[in-house]
Short mmCIF file of C-alpha atoms in Angstrom, two decimals:
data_model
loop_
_atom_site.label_atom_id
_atom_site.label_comp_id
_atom_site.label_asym_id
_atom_site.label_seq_id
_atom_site.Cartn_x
_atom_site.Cartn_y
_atom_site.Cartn_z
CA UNK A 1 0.00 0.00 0.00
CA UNK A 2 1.13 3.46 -1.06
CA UNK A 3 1.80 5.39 2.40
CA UNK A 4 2.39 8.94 1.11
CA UNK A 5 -0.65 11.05 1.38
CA UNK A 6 -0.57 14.56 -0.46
CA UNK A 7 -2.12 17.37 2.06
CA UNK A 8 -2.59 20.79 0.72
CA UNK A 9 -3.28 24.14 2.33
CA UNK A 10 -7.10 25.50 0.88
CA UNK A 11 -7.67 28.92 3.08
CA UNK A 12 -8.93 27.37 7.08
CA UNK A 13 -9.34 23.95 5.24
CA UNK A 14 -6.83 21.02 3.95
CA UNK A 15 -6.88 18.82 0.45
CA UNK A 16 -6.02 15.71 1.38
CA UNK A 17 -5.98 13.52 -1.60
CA UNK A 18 -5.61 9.74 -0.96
CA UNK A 19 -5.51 6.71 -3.34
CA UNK A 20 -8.28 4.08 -3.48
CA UNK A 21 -6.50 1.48 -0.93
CA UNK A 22 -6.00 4.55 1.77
CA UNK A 23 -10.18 5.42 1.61
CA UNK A 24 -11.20 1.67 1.69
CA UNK A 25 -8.42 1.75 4.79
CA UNK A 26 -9.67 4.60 6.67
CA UNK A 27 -13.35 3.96 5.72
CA UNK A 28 -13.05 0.04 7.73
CA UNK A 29 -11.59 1.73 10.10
CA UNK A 30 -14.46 4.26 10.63
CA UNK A 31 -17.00 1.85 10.15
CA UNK A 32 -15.22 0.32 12.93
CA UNK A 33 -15.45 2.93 15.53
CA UNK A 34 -19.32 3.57 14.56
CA UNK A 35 -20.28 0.47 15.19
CA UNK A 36 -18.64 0.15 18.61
CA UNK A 37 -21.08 0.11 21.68
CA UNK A 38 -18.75 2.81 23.42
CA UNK A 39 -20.46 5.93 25.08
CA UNK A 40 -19.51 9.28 22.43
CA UNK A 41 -17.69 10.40 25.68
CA UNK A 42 -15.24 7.64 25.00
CA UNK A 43 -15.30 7.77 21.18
CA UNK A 44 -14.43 11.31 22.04
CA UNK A 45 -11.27 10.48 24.09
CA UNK A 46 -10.28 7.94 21.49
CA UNK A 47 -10.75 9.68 18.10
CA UNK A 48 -12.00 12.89 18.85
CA UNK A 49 -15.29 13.18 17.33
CA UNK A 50 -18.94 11.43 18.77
CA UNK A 51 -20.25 8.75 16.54
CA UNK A 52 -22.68 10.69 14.98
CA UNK A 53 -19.83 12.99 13.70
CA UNK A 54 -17.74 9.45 12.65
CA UNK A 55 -20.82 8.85 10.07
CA UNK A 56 -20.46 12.40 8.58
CA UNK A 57 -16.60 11.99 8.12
CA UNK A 58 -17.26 8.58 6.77
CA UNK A 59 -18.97 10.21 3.91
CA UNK A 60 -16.37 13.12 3.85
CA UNK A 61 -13.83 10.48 3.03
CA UNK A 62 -15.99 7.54 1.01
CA UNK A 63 -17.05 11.09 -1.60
CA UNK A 64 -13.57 11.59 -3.97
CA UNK A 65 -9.67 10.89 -3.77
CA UNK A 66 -9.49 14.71 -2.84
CA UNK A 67 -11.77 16.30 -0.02
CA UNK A 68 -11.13 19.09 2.27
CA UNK A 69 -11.12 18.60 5.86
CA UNK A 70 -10.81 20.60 8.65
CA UNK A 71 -7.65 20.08 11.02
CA UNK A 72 -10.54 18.81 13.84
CA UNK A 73 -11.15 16.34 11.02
CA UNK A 74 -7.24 15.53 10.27
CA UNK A 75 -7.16 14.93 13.77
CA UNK A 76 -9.81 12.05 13.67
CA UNK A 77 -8.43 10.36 10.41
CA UNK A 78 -5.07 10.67 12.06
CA UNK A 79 -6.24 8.90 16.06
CA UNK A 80 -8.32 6.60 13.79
CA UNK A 81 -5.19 5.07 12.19
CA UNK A 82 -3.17 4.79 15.75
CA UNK A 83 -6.17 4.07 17.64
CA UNK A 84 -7.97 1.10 16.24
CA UNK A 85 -5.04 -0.95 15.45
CA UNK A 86 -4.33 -0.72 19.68
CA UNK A 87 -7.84 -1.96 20.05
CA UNK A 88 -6.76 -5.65 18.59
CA UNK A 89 -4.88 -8.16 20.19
CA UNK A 90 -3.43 -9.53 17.10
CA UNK A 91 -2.76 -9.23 13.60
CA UNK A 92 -4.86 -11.87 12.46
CA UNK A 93 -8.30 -10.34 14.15
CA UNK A 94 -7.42 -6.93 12.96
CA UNK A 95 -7.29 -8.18 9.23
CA UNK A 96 -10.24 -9.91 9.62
CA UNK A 97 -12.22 -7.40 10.79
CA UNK A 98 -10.48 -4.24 9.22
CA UNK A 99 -9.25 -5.96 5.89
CA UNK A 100 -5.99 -4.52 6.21
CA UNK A 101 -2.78 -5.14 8.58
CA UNK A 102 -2.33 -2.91 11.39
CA UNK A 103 1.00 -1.85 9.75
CA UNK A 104 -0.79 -0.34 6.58
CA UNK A 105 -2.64 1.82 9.08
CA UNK A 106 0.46 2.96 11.03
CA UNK A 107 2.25 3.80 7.93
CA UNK A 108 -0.57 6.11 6.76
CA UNK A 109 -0.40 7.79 9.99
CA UNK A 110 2.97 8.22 9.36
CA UNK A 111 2.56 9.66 5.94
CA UNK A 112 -0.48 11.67 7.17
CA UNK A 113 1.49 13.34 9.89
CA UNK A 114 4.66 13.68 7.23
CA UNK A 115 2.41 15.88 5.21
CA UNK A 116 1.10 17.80 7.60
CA UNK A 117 4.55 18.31 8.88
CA UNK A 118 5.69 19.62 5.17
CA UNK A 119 2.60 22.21 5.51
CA UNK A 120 4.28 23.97 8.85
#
């Protein structure tokens, strides 16, 4: 999986444009933390959005290869793709479930936070 992720600066928003392996990644991954039974409290403390927020980001992300988000929004996408893979004892049930290994999502972080880091 391609781990670079292009960011771009659009006034108070960002471009992030992401290939079609990085959506389907960060959509299971959403779909994930919607569908957990955890107060939005939690979900809160975890990712940094309620659940009713995760199904409007869902869509934000699911719509093109380039949306703009707001850095709240980065922020999610970013504790999504450290979070969840900590939620899973091992690899195995994290593939299953997520359809991708916990390293792919890691590595995206990485590239997410790279990017951002090339905006400063």
């Amino acid at each position: 999986m391609r781990t670079k992720v292009s960011l771009a600066r659009d006034g108070e928003l960002y471009v992030l444009r992401l290939t079609v392996p990085q959506v389907d990644l960060i959509e299971s991954l959403l779909v994930f933390m919607d569908n957990r039974p955890e107060s939005d409290l939690v979900l809160r403390v975890w990712i940094g959005c309620t659940g009713s927020q995760i199904s409007l980001l869902r869509g934000k992300v699911a719509s093109s290869e380039a949306s703009r988000f707001s850095l709240d929004e980065l922020h999610t996408l970013l504790a999504a793709l450290v979070v969840v893979p900590t939620l899973f004892s091992c690899e195995e049930d994290f593939y299953i479930k997520i359809g991708f290994f916990k390293e792919n999502s890691l590595e995206v972080s990485l590239g997410l936070a790279s990017a951002m880091k090339m905006l400063d």
